[in-house]
Amino acid sequence: MSVRRSIVVMFILVVALPVIVFGARARNAANTNAVAQNAALQTLTVGRGSVELTVTAIGTIQADQSVSLSFSGAGRVTEILVNAGDVVRAGDVIARQVNTTQQIALDQALLALDLATIQRDQLLEGADAGQIAIAQANVDAAEAALYSISTAVSADDIRAAELAYQAAQQALADAVQARSTAAGGQPQEAYALLDARVGEATFNAETARLQLESLQGSNSGQVGAAAARLEQARRDLERLQAGPTQAEIDRAEALIAQAQLNVQQAQTALDRTTLTAPFDGVISTVNVEVGTLAAPGLAVVNMLDTDPLRLNVDVDEIDIRQIREGMNARVRLDALPEVQFPAVIERIALISNNEGGIVSYDVQLRLEQINDPRVRVGMTAEAAVVVDARDDVLVVPNLYIRIDRRTGKAFVNLVGENNMLEEVEVTLGLQGEDNSEILSGVREGDVLGVDLSGDSINIFGG
């Protein structure tokens, strides 16, 4: 080889070697970039699905109602039949007080009611043959007694007493006349004798008078009493034969009504010594022990009505116009993030809250079909109210969409050959929190991509 040829070959090697080395390095760098880009590229095939627009708000789970149960009267607690956390049904017995006095009063009232009922029934049944026979016998006996009394003192006896009285009065008059005639002309002894005769005649006349009055009074008084007894016996017989009057029936019914009222009052007093659940719910706390003297108004237990549970949330004034009562919602608890519960908006407050310049409205939701015992009052929960929805539309996750902040236009990246990304404009429909509806710009089956390295697009920005 000549010297000139050697110089040419050497020159070619000197010039070509850097070019070859640079080209190899460039190809290696390009391959490395392609591998890195492919590793950061996330793709999606456009398909059909559903899109929801939701309003979300956070609040706490509340019971439908909460009550404190107490006895209406003072008394020592004899039984407590529940513990905190127990599920009870309406009417279940919660606790009892000493009730001996109330039970005795009820027993007495029941006996009085039974007696009044028996008396009314006997009255309505009327008198039987035996009772009528007894009443007739009473009439006969009264008639006989009246006859006996009427004939015990005869008219002749009374006439004889009258004559004796008249004779005694005449003897008294004669004695008085004799003493008057002899006045002043007789010795003192004779005049004293005349006085004695007047005294004797006076005594005899008074005795005769009393005898006459005795016969007359005895006859008339006994006869009157006997006649009255006979009249009463006849009335009793007539009443039994005629049956009860309406007034008697009304009185018997009134006695029963009063007895029934007494039973009700006694039963109420007894019932007040037993504490029962007013509704289905859960015992939240038990505040007394057996043997405690429970005063009126002292909360024995606290009880929650958990059917249904409710969620109270604050909704921002910007979102409040999008919701209305009756809308459905989904509720997710912080303590149970894997579970969603259906709910319905029950009430939207008319008056706003303003705290720190933030205006919001109280919204109450009713949770439905809650059978999970893990759900408890006071838990923090988030409600998502579905305000609009589209079904069976082209859907693309918001991750794949870029919104130009200046123009408001939306873009996605189509994946081409060699995973090259081509940005195309799309028209958005309903925009949800995670997905958006695509009205135009791509078709079902198109493959979209997003460079997770951040070198390709700016999600929802530009």
CSV table of C-alpha atoms in Angstrom, one decimal:
chain,number,residue,atom,x,y,z
A,1,MET,CA,0.0,0.0,0.0
A,2,SER,CA,1.3,3.4,-0.9
A,3,VAL,CA,1.7,6.3,1.5
A,4,ARG,CA,-1.1,8.3,-0.2
A,5,ARG,CA,-3.6,5.5,0.0
A,6,SER,CA,-2.8,5.0,3.6
A,7,ILE,CA,-3.4,8.7,4.3
A,8,VAL,CA,-6.8,8.5,2.5
A,9,VAL,CA,-7.9,5.5,4.4
A,10,MET,CA,-6.8,7.0,7.7
A,11,PHE,CA,-8.7,10.2,6.9
A,12,ILE,CA,-11.8,8.2,6.1
A,13,LEU,CA,-11.6,6.3,9.3
A,14,VAL,CA,-10.9,9.5,11.3
A,15,VAL,CA,-13.9,11.2,9.7
A,16,ALA,CA,-16.3,8.2,9.6
A,17,LEU,CA,-15.7,6.9,13.1
A,18,PRO,CA,-17.2,9.9,15.0
A,19,VAL,CA,-20.2,9.9,12.6
A,20,ILE,CA,-20.8,6.2,13.2
A,21,VAL,CA,-20.4,6.6,17.0
A,22,PHE,CA,-22.7,9.6,17.0
A,23,GLY,CA,-25.4,7.8,15.0
A,24,ALA,CA,-25.3,4.8,17.3
A,25,ARG,CA,-25.7,7.0,20.3
A,26,ALA,CA,-28.6,8.8,18.6
A,27,ARG,CA,-30.3,5.6,17.8
A,28,ASN,CA,-29.8,4.3,21.4
A,29,ALA,CA,-31.2,7.6,22.8
A,30,ALA,CA,-34.3,7.4,20.5
A,31,ASN,CA,-34.9,3.8,21.5
A,32,THR,CA,-34.5,4.7,25.2
A,33,ASN,CA,-37.0,7.6,24.8
A,34,ALA,CA,-39.5,5.3,23.0
A,35,VAL,CA,-39.3,2.7,25.8
A,36,ALA,CA,-39.7,5.4,28.5
A,37,GLN,CA,-42.6,6.9,26.7
A,38,ASN,CA,-44.3,3.5,26.2
A,39,ALA,CA,-43.8,2.8,29.9
A,40,ALA,CA,-45.5,6.2,30.9
A,41,LEU,CA,-48.3,5.9,28.3
A,42,GLN,CA,-51.8,4.8,29.6
A,43,THR,CA,-54.4,3.9,27.0
A,44,LEU,CA,-58.1,3.5,26.9
A,45,THR,CA,-60.5,2.2,24.3
A,46,VAL,CA,-63.5,4.5,23.9
A,47,GLY,CA,-66.8,2.8,24.9
A,48,ARG,CA,-70.3,3.4,26.0
A,49,GLY,CA,-71.5,3.8,29.5
A,50,SER,CA,-73.1,6.1,32.0
A,51,VAL,CA,-72.2,9.6,33.2
A,52,GLU,CA,-73.5,11.2,36.4
A,53,LEU,CA,-73.4,14.8,37.6
A,54,THR,CA,-73.4,14.8,41.4
A,55,VAL,CA,-73.5,17.3,44.3
A,56,THR,CA,-71.5,16.1,47.3
A,57,ALA,CA,-71.7,17.2,50.9
A,58,ILE,CA,-70.5,15.9,54.3
A,59,GLY,CA,-72.4,15.5,57.5
A,60,THR,CA,-73.2,13.1,60.4
A,61,ILE,CA,-75.6,10.3,60.8
A,62,GLN,CA,-78.6,11.2,63.0
A,63,ALA,CA,-81.4,9.1,64.6
A,64,ASP,CA,-84.9,9.8,63.5
A,65,GLN,CA,-85.7,10.7,67.1
A,66,SER,CA,-84.2,10.4,70.6
A,67,VAL,CA,-86.1,10.1,73.8
A,68,SER,CA,-85.4,9.8,77.5
A,69,LEU,CA,-87.8,7.4,79.2
A,70,SER,CA,-88.8,8.0,82.9
A,71,PHE,CA,-91.4,6.9,85.4
A,72,SER,CA,-94.3,9.2,86.1
A,73,GLY,CA,-94.3,8.5,89.8
A,74,ALA,CA,-91.7,7.9,92.5
A,75,GLY,CA,-90.8,4.3,93.3
A,76,ARG,CA,-88.0,1.9,93.8
A,77,VAL,CA,-86.8,0.1,90.6
A,78,THR,CA,-87.3,-3.7,90.8
A,79,GLU,CA,-86.3,-4.7,87.3
A,80,ILE,CA,-84.2,-3.5,84.4
A,81,LEU,CA,-84.6,-5.7,81.4
A,82,VAL,CA,-82.3,-4.0,78.8
A,83,ASN,CA,-78.7,-3.1,78.3
A,84,ALA,CA,-77.1,-0.3,76.3
A,85,GLY,CA,-77.1,-1.4,72.6
A,86,ASP,CA,-80.1,-3.6,72.9
A,87,VAL,CA,-82.6,-3.5,70.0
A,88,VAL,CA,-86.2,-3.3,71.3
A,89,ARG,CA,-89.7,-3.2,69.7
A,90,ALA,CA,-92.5,-0.9,70.6
A,91,GLY,CA,-94.2,-2.2,73.7
A,92,ASP,CA,-91.2,-4.2,75.0
A,93,VAL,CA,-90.8,-3.8,78.8
A,94,ILE,CA,-87.8,-1.7,79.7
A,95,ALA,CA,-88.0,-1.5,83.6
A,96,ARG,CA,-90.4,-1.9,86.5
A,97,GLN,CA,-91.1,-0.2,89.8
A,98,VAL,CA,-92.6,-1.5,93.1
A,99,ASN,CA,-96.3,-1.8,92.3
A,100,THR,CA,-97.9,-3.6,95.3
A,101,THR,CA,-100.3,-0.7,96.2
A,102,GLN,CA,-101.4,-0.3,92.6
A,103,GLN,CA,-102.0,-4.0,92.1
A,104,ILE,CA,-104.3,-4.1,95.2
A,105,ALA,CA,-106.2,-1.1,94.0
A,106,LEU,CA,-106.8,-2.7,90.6
A,107,ASP,CA,-108.0,-6.0,92.2
A,108,GLN,CA,-110.5,-4.1,94.4
A,109,ALA,CA,-111.7,-2.1,91.4
A,110,LEU,CA,-112.2,-5.4,89.4
A,111,LEU,CA,-114.2,-6.9,92.3
A,112,ALA,CA,-116.4,-3.8,92.5
A,113,LEU,CA,-117.0,-4.1,88.7
A,114,ASP,CA,-118.0,-7.7,89.0
A,115,LEU,CA,-120.4,-7.0,91.8
A,116,ALA,CA,-122.1,-4.1,89.9
A,117,THR,CA,-122.4,-6.3,86.8
A,118,ILE,CA,-124.0,-9.1,88.8
A,119,GLN,CA,-126.5,-6.7,90.4
A,120,ARG,CA,-127.4,-5.3,87.0
A,121,ASP,CA,-127.9,-8.8,85.5
A,122,GLN,CA,-130.1,-9.8,88.4
A,123,LEU,CA,-132.2,-6.7,88.0
A,124,LEU,CA,-132.7,-7.4,84.3
A,125,GLU,CA,-133.5,-11.0,84.9
A,126,GLY,CA,-136.4,-10.0,87.1
A,127,ALA,CA,-137.8,-11.7,90.2
A,128,ASP,CA,-138.3,-15.5,90.2
A,129,ALA,CA,-141.3,-17.4,91.6
A,130,GLY,CA,-139.6,-17.8,94.9
A,131,GLN,CA,-139.0,-14.1,95.4
A,132,ILE,CA,-142.6,-13.3,94.4
A,133,ALA,CA,-143.8,-15.9,96.9
A,134,ILE,CA,-141.8,-14.4,99.7
A,135,ALA,CA,-143.1,-10.9,98.8
A,136,GLN,CA,-146.7,-12.2,98.9
A,137,ALA,CA,-146.0,-13.8,102.3
A,138,ASN,CA,-144.8,-10.5,103.6
A,139,VAL,CA,-148.0,-8.9,102.4
A,140,ASP,CA,-150.1,-11.5,104.1
A,141,ALA,CA,-148.1,-11.1,107.4
A,142,ALA,CA,-148.5,-7.4,107.3
A,143,GLU,CA,-152.3,-7.7,106.8
A,144,ALA,CA,-152.5,-10.1,109.8
A,145,ALA,CA,-150.4,-7.8,112.0
A,146,LEU,CA,-152.6,-4.9,111.1
A,147,TYR,CA,-155.8,-6.9,111.9
A,148,SER,CA,-154.3,-8.1,115.2
A,149,ILE,CA,-153.4,-4.6,116.3
A,150,SER,CA,-156.7,-3.1,115.2
A,151,THR,CA,-158.7,-5.7,117.3
A,152,ALA,CA,-156.4,-5.6,120.4
A,153,VAL,CA,-158.3,-2.5,121.9
A,154,SER,CA,-162.0,-2.6,121.3
A,155,ALA,CA,-164.4,0.4,121.0
A,156,ASP,CA,-166.1,-0.8,124.2
A,157,ASP,CA,-162.8,-0.6,126.1
A,158,ILE,CA,-162.3,2.9,124.9
A,159,ARG,CA,-166.0,3.8,125.8
A,160,ALA,CA,-165.6,2.4,129.3
A,161,ALA,CA,-162.4,4.5,129.8
A,162,GLU,CA,-164.3,7.6,128.6
A,163,LEU,CA,-167.1,7.0,131.1
A,164,ALA,CA,-164.6,6.4,133.9
A,165,TYR,CA,-162.9,9.6,133.0
A,166,GLN,CA,-166.2,11.5,133.0
A,167,ALA,CA,-167.1,10.0,136.4
A,168,ALA,CA,-163.7,11.0,137.8
A,169,GLN,CA,-164.2,14.5,136.5
A,170,GLN,CA,-167.7,14.7,138.1
A,171,ALA,CA,-166.3,13.5,141.4
A,172,LEU,CA,-163.6,16.1,141.3
A,173,ALA,CA,-166.2,18.8,140.6
A,174,ASP,CA,-168.4,17.7,143.5
A,175,ALA,CA,-165.4,17.7,145.9
A,176,VAL,CA,-164.5,21.2,144.8
A,177,GLN,CA,-168.1,22.4,145.3
A,178,ALA,CA,-168.4,20.8,148.7
A,179,ARG,CA,-165.2,22.5,149.9
A,180,SER,CA,-166.4,25.9,148.6
A,181,THR,CA,-169.8,25.6,150.3
A,182,ALA,CA,-168.2,24.7,153.7
A,183,ALA,CA,-165.7,27.6,153.6
A,184,GLY,CA,-165.7,29.7,156.7
A,185,GLY,CA,-168.3,27.8,158.7
A,186,GLN,CA,-166.5,24.5,159.4
A,187,PRO,CA,-163.8,23.7,161.9
A,188,GLN,CA,-160.3,23.5,160.7
A,189,GLU,CA,-160.3,19.7,160.8
A,190,ALA,CA,-163.4,19.4,158.7
A,191,TYR,CA,-162.0,21.9,156.1
A,192,ALA,CA,-158.7,19.8,155.9
A,193,LEU,CA,-160.8,16.7,155.2
A,194,LEU,CA,-162.5,18.5,152.3
A,195,ASP,CA,-159.1,19.5,150.9
A,196,ALA,CA,-158.0,15.9,151.0
A,197,ARG,CA,-161.1,14.8,149.1
A,198,VAL,CA,-160.4,17.4,146.4
A,199,GLY,CA,-156.9,16.1,146.1
A,200,GLU,CA,-158.0,12.5,145.9
A,201,ALA,CA,-160.6,13.4,143.2
A,202,THR,CA,-158.0,15.3,141.2
A,203,PHE,CA,-155.7,12.3,141.3
A,204,ASN,CA,-158.5,9.9,140.2
A,205,ALA,CA,-159.5,12.2,137.3
A,206,GLU,CA,-155.9,12.5,136.1
A,207,THR,CA,-155.5,8.7,136.3
A,208,ALA,CA,-158.7,8.2,134.3
A,209,ARG,CA,-157.6,10.7,131.7
A,210,LEU,CA,-154.2,9.0,131.2
A,211,GLN,CA,-155.8,5.6,130.9
A,212,LEU,CA,-158.1,6.9,128.2
A,213,GLU,CA,-155.3,8.5,126.3
A,214,SER,CA,-153.2,5.4,126.6
A,215,LEU,CA,-155.9,3.3,125.0
A,216,GLN,CA,-156.6,5.8,122.3
A,217,GLY,CA,-152.9,6.4,121.5
A,218,SER,CA,-151.9,2.8,121.6
A,219,ASN,CA,-154.6,1.8,119.2
A,220,SER,CA,-154.0,4.6,116.6
A,221,GLY,CA,-150.1,4.5,116.7
A,222,GLN,CA,-149.8,0.8,116.3
A,223,VAL,CA,-152.5,0.6,113.7
A,224,GLY,CA,-150.8,3.4,111.7
A,225,ALA,CA,-147.4,1.6,111.8
A,226,ALA,CA,-148.9,-1.7,110.8
A,227,ALA,CA,-150.8,0.0,108.0
A,228,ALA,CA,-147.5,1.5,106.7
A,229,ARG,CA,-145.8,-1.8,106.8
A,230,LEU,CA,-148.6,-3.4,104.9
A,231,GLU,CA,-148.4,-0.6,102.2
A,232,GLN,CA,-144.7,-1.1,101.8
A,233,ALA,CA,-145.1,-4.9,101.5
A,234,ARG,CA,-147.7,-4.4,98.8
A,235,ARG,CA,-145.4,-2.0,96.9
A,236,ASP,CA,-142.5,-4.5,97.0
A,237,LEU,CA,-144.8,-7.2,95.7
A,238,GLU,CA,-146.0,-5.0,92.8
A,239,ARG,CA,-142.4,-4.0,91.9
A,240,LEU,CA,-141.3,-7.6,91.7
A,241,GLN,CA,-144.3,-8.5,89.6
A,242,ALA,CA,-143.8,-5.6,87.3
A,243,GLY,CA,-140.1,-6.0,86.8
A,244,PRO,CA,-137.4,-3.2,86.9
A,245,THR,CA,-138.2,0.3,85.9
A,246,GLN,CA,-136.1,2.2,83.4
A,247,ALA,CA,-134.8,4.4,86.2
A,248,GLU,CA,-133.5,1.3,88.1
A,249,ILE,CA,-131.9,0.0,84.9
A,250,ASP,CA,-130.2,3.3,84.3
A,251,ARG,CA,-128.9,3.5,87.8
A,252,ALA,CA,-127.5,-0.1,87.5
A,253,GLU,CA,-125.8,0.8,84.2
A,254,ALA,CA,-124.4,4.0,85.8
A,255,LEU,CA,-122.9,2.0,88.6
A,256,ILE,CA,-121.2,-0.3,86.1
A,257,ALA,CA,-119.8,2.7,84.2
A,258,GLN,CA,-118.4,4.1,87.3
A,259,ALA,CA,-116.8,0.8,88.3
A,260,GLN,CA,-115.3,0.5,84.8
A,261,LEU,CA,-113.8,4.0,85.1
A,262,ASN,CA,-112.3,3.0,88.5
A,263,VAL,CA,-110.8,-0.1,86.8
A,264,GLN,CA,-109.3,2.0,84.1
A,265,GLN,CA,-107.8,4.5,86.5
A,266,ALA,CA,-106.4,1.6,88.6
A,267,GLN,CA,-104.9,-0.1,85.5
A,268,THR,CA,-103.4,3.2,84.4
A,269,ALA,CA,-101.7,3.7,87.8
A,270,LEU,CA,-100.4,0.1,87.6
A,271,ASP,CA,-99.2,0.5,84.0
A,272,ARG,CA,-97.2,3.6,85.1
A,273,THR,CA,-95.0,1.4,87.2
A,274,THR,CA,-93.9,-0.4,84.0
A,275,LEU,CA,-91.7,1.4,81.5
A,276,THR,CA,-92.1,0.3,77.9
A,277,ALA,CA,-90.5,1.2,74.6
A,278,PRO,CA,-92.7,3.8,72.7
A,279,PHE,CA,-91.3,2.7,69.3
A,280,ASP,CA,-88.9,0.3,67.6
A,281,GLY,CA,-85.3,1.4,68.3
A,282,VAL,CA,-82.1,1.0,70.2
A,283,ILE,CA,-81.3,1.5,73.9
A,284,SER,CA,-78.4,4.1,73.9
A,285,THR,CA,-77.8,4.4,77.6
A,286,VAL,CA,-79.1,2.9,80.9
A,287,ASN,CA,-78.9,5.4,83.8
A,288,VAL,CA,-80.2,3.5,86.9
A,289,GLU,CA,-79.7,0.2,88.7
A,290,VAL,CA,-82.1,-2.2,90.4
A,291,GLY,CA,-82.9,-0.8,93.8
A,292,THR,CA,-82.6,2.8,92.8
A,293,LEU,CA,-85.3,5.2,94.0
A,294,ALA,CA,-86.5,6.6,90.6
A,295,ALA,CA,-88.1,10.0,91.0
A,296,PRO,CA,-90.6,11.4,88.4
A,297,GLY,CA,-88.8,12.7,85.4
A,298,LEU,CA,-85.5,10.9,86.1
A,299,ALA,CA,-84.2,9.4,82.8
A,300,VAL,CA,-84.1,5.7,83.4
A,301,VAL,CA,-82.9,4.9,79.8
A,302,ASN,CA,-82.2,6.9,76.6
A,303,MET,CA,-83.5,5.4,73.4
A,304,LEU,CA,-82.9,6.1,69.7
A,305,ASP,CA,-85.2,5.5,66.8
A,306,THR,CA,-82.8,4.3,64.1
A,307,ASP,CA,-85.4,3.4,61.5
A,308,PRO,CA,-84.9,5.3,59.4
A,309,LEU,CA,-81.5,6.9,60.0
A,310,ARG,CA,-81.0,10.4,58.6
A,311,LEU,CA,-78.0,12.3,57.4
A,312,ASN,CA,-77.8,16.1,57.9
A,313,VAL,CA,-75.4,17.9,55.5
A,314,ASP,CA,-74.5,21.5,54.6
A,315,VAL,CA,-74.8,22.2,50.8
A,316,ASP,CA,-73.0,25.2,49.3
A,317,GLU,CA,-75.2,27.9,47.9
A,318,ILE,CA,-73.7,27.3,44.5
A,319,ASP,CA,-74.9,23.7,44.5
A,320,ILE,CA,-78.2,24.2,46.3
A,321,ARG,CA,-80.1,25.2,43.2
A,322,GLN,CA,-79.3,21.9,41.5
A,323,ILE,CA,-81.0,19.7,44.1
A,324,ARG,CA,-84.6,19.3,45.2
A,325,GLU,CA,-86.6,17.2,47.7
A,326,GLY,CA,-87.2,13.7,46.5
A,327,MET,CA,-83.9,13.3,44.7
A,328,ASN,CA,-81.9,10.1,45.2
A,329,ALA,CA,-78.4,10.1,46.7
A,330,ARG,CA,-75.6,7.7,47.6
A,331,VAL,CA,-74.1,7.8,51.1
A,332,ARG,CA,-70.6,6.6,51.9
A,333,LEU,CA,-69.4,6.4,55.5
A,334,ASP,CA,-65.8,7.3,56.4
A,335,ALA,CA,-65.8,4.2,58.7
A,336,LEU,CA,-67.1,2.0,55.9
A,337,PRO,CA,-65.7,3.4,52.7
A,338,GLU,CA,-66.3,0.1,50.8
A,339,VAL,CA,-70.1,0.3,51.3
A,340,GLN,CA,-72.6,2.7,49.7
A,341,PHE,CA,-76.1,3.2,51.1
A,342,PRO,CA,-79.1,4.6,49.1
A,343,ALA,CA,-80.8,7.8,50.4
A,344,VAL,CA,-83.5,10.3,49.5
A,345,ILE,CA,-83.5,14.1,50.1
A,346,GLU,CA,-86.3,14.8,52.6
A,347,ARG,CA,-85.9,18.4,53.4
A,348,ILE,CA,-84.0,21.5,52.2
A,349,ALA,CA,-83.9,24.4,54.6
A,350,LEU,CA,-85.3,27.7,53.4
A,351,ILE,CA,-83.0,29.8,55.5
A,352,SER,CA,-79.2,29.7,54.9
A,353,ASN,CA,-76.3,29.4,57.3
A,354,ASN,CA,-73.5,31.9,57.1
A,355,GLU,CA,-70.3,30.9,58.8
A,356,GLY,CA,-67.1,32.8,58.1
A,357,GLY,CA,-68.7,34.2,54.9
A,358,ILE,CA,-69.5,30.8,53.6
A,359,VAL,CA,-73.2,30.5,52.8
A,360,SER,CA,-74.8,27.0,52.9
A,361,TYR,CA,-78.1,25.3,53.5
A,362,ASP,CA,-79.1,22.5,55.8
A,363,VAL,CA,-80.2,19.4,53.8
A,364,GLN,CA,-81.7,16.3,55.5
A,365,LEU,CA,-81.5,12.9,53.8
A,366,ARG,CA,-83.3,9.7,54.8
A,367,LEU,CA,-81.1,6.6,54.5
A,368,GLU,CA,-83.0,3.6,53.2
A,369,GLN,CA,-82.7,-0.2,53.7
A,370,ILE,CA,-80.0,0.1,56.4
A,371,ASN,CA,-79.5,-3.4,57.8
A,372,ASP,CA,-75.8,-3.1,58.6
A,373,PRO,CA,-75.3,-3.1,62.4
A,374,ARG,CA,-71.9,-1.3,61.8
A,375,VAL,CA,-73.7,1.9,60.9
A,376,ARG,CA,-74.0,4.1,64.1
A,377,VAL,CA,-75.4,7.4,65.0
A,378,GLY,CA,-72.8,10.2,64.9
A,379,MET,CA,-70.6,8.7,62.1
A,380,THR,CA,-69.3,11.0,59.4
A,381,ALA,CA,-70.7,10.4,56.0
A,382,GLU,CA,-70.6,11.9,52.5
A,383,ALA,CA,-73.7,12.2,50.4
A,384,ALA,CA,-73.5,12.3,46.6
A,385,VAL,CA,-76.8,13.6,45.1
A,386,VAL,CA,-77.3,12.6,41.4
A,387,VAL,CA,-78.6,15.8,39.8
A,388,ASP,CA,-78.2,14.6,36.1
A,389,ALA,CA,-77.3,11.4,34.3
A,390,ARG,CA,-76.7,10.0,30.9
A,391,ASP,CA,-77.0,6.3,30.0
A,392,ASP,CA,-75.6,4.5,27.0
A,393,VAL,CA,-73.4,7.4,25.8
A,394,LEU,CA,-69.7,7.6,24.7
A,395,VAL,CA,-67.8,8.0,28.0
A,396,VAL,CA,-64.2,9.0,28.6
A,397,PRO,CA,-62.5,9.4,32.0
A,398,ASN,CA,-61.6,13.0,32.8
A,399,LEU,CA,-58.0,11.8,33.1
A,400,TYR,CA,-57.8,11.6,29.3
A,401,ILE,CA,-59.3,15.0,28.7
A,402,ARG,CA,-57.5,18.4,28.5
A,403,ILE,CA,-59.4,21.6,28.8
A,404,ASP,CA,-57.8,24.7,27.3
A,405,ARG,CA,-58.2,27.4,29.9
A,406,ARG,CA,-58.2,30.2,27.4
A,407,THR,CA,-60.7,28.8,24.9
A,408,GLY,CA,-62.6,26.3,27.0
A,409,LYS,CA,-62.2,23.7,24.3
A,410,ALA,CA,-61.6,20.1,25.1
A,411,PHE,CA,-59.0,17.8,23.6
A,412,VAL,CA,-58.0,14.1,23.8
A,413,ASN,CA,-55.0,12.2,22.4
A,414,LEU,CA,-55.6,9.4,19.9
A,415,VAL,CA,-53.0,6.7,19.9
A,416,GLY,CA,-51.5,6.1,16.5
A,417,GLU,CA,-48.7,3.9,15.0
A,418,ASN,CA,-45.7,3.4,17.2
A,419,ASN,CA,-47.9,4.7,20.1
A,420,MET,CA,-47.6,8.2,18.7
A,421,LEU,CA,-50.2,10.6,20.3
A,422,GLU,CA,-52.4,12.8,18.1
A,423,GLU,CA,-54.3,15.5,19.9
A,424,VAL,CA,-57.9,16.0,18.6
A,425,GLU,CA,-60.7,18.3,19.7
A,426,VAL,CA,-63.8,16.8,21.2
A,427,THR,CA,-67.2,18.1,22.2
A,428,LEU,CA,-68.2,17.4,25.7
A,429,GLY,CA,-71.7,16.7,27.0
A,430,LEU,CA,-72.5,16.0,30.6
A,431,GLN,CA,-69.4,16.3,32.7
A,432,GLY,CA,-69.3,14.2,35.9
A,433,GLU,CA,-66.8,14.1,38.7
A,434,ASP,CA,-64.8,11.1,37.1
A,435,ASN,CA,-66.1,10.8,33.6
A,436,SER,CA,-67.5,13.0,30.8
A,437,GLU,CA,-69.9,12.4,27.9
A,438,ILE,CA,-68.3,12.8,24.4
A,439,LEU,CA,-70.7,14.1,21.8
A,440,SER,CA,-68.2,14.3,18.9
A,441,GLY,CA,-64.5,14.1,18.0
A,442,VAL,CA,-64.0,10.4,18.7
A,443,ARG,CA,-65.8,7.2,18.0
A,444,GLU,CA,-66.5,4.0,19.9
A,445,GLY,CA,-63.4,1.8,19.7
A,446,ASP,CA,-60.9,4.6,19.3
A,447,VAL,CA,-57.9,4.2,21.5
A,448,LEU,CA,-56.9,7.2,23.7
A,449,GLY,CA,-53.7,7.7,25.5
A,450,VAL,CA,-52.3,9.9,28.3
A,451,ASP,CA,-48.7,10.4,29.1
A,452,LEU,CA,-48.5,10.0,32.8
A,453,SER,CA,-45.0,11.5,32.7
A,454,GLY,CA,-46.6,14.9,32.1
A,455,ASP,CA,-44.6,15.6,29.0
A,456,SER,CA,-47.5,15.1,26.6
A,457,ILE,CA,-50.7,16.8,28.0
A,458,ASN,CA,-52.0,18.8,30.9
A,459,ILE,CA,-55.1,17.2,32.2
A,460,PHE,CA,-58.0,19.7,32.5
A,461,GLY,CA,-55.6,22.6,31.8
A,462,GLY,CA,-53.6,24.0,28.9
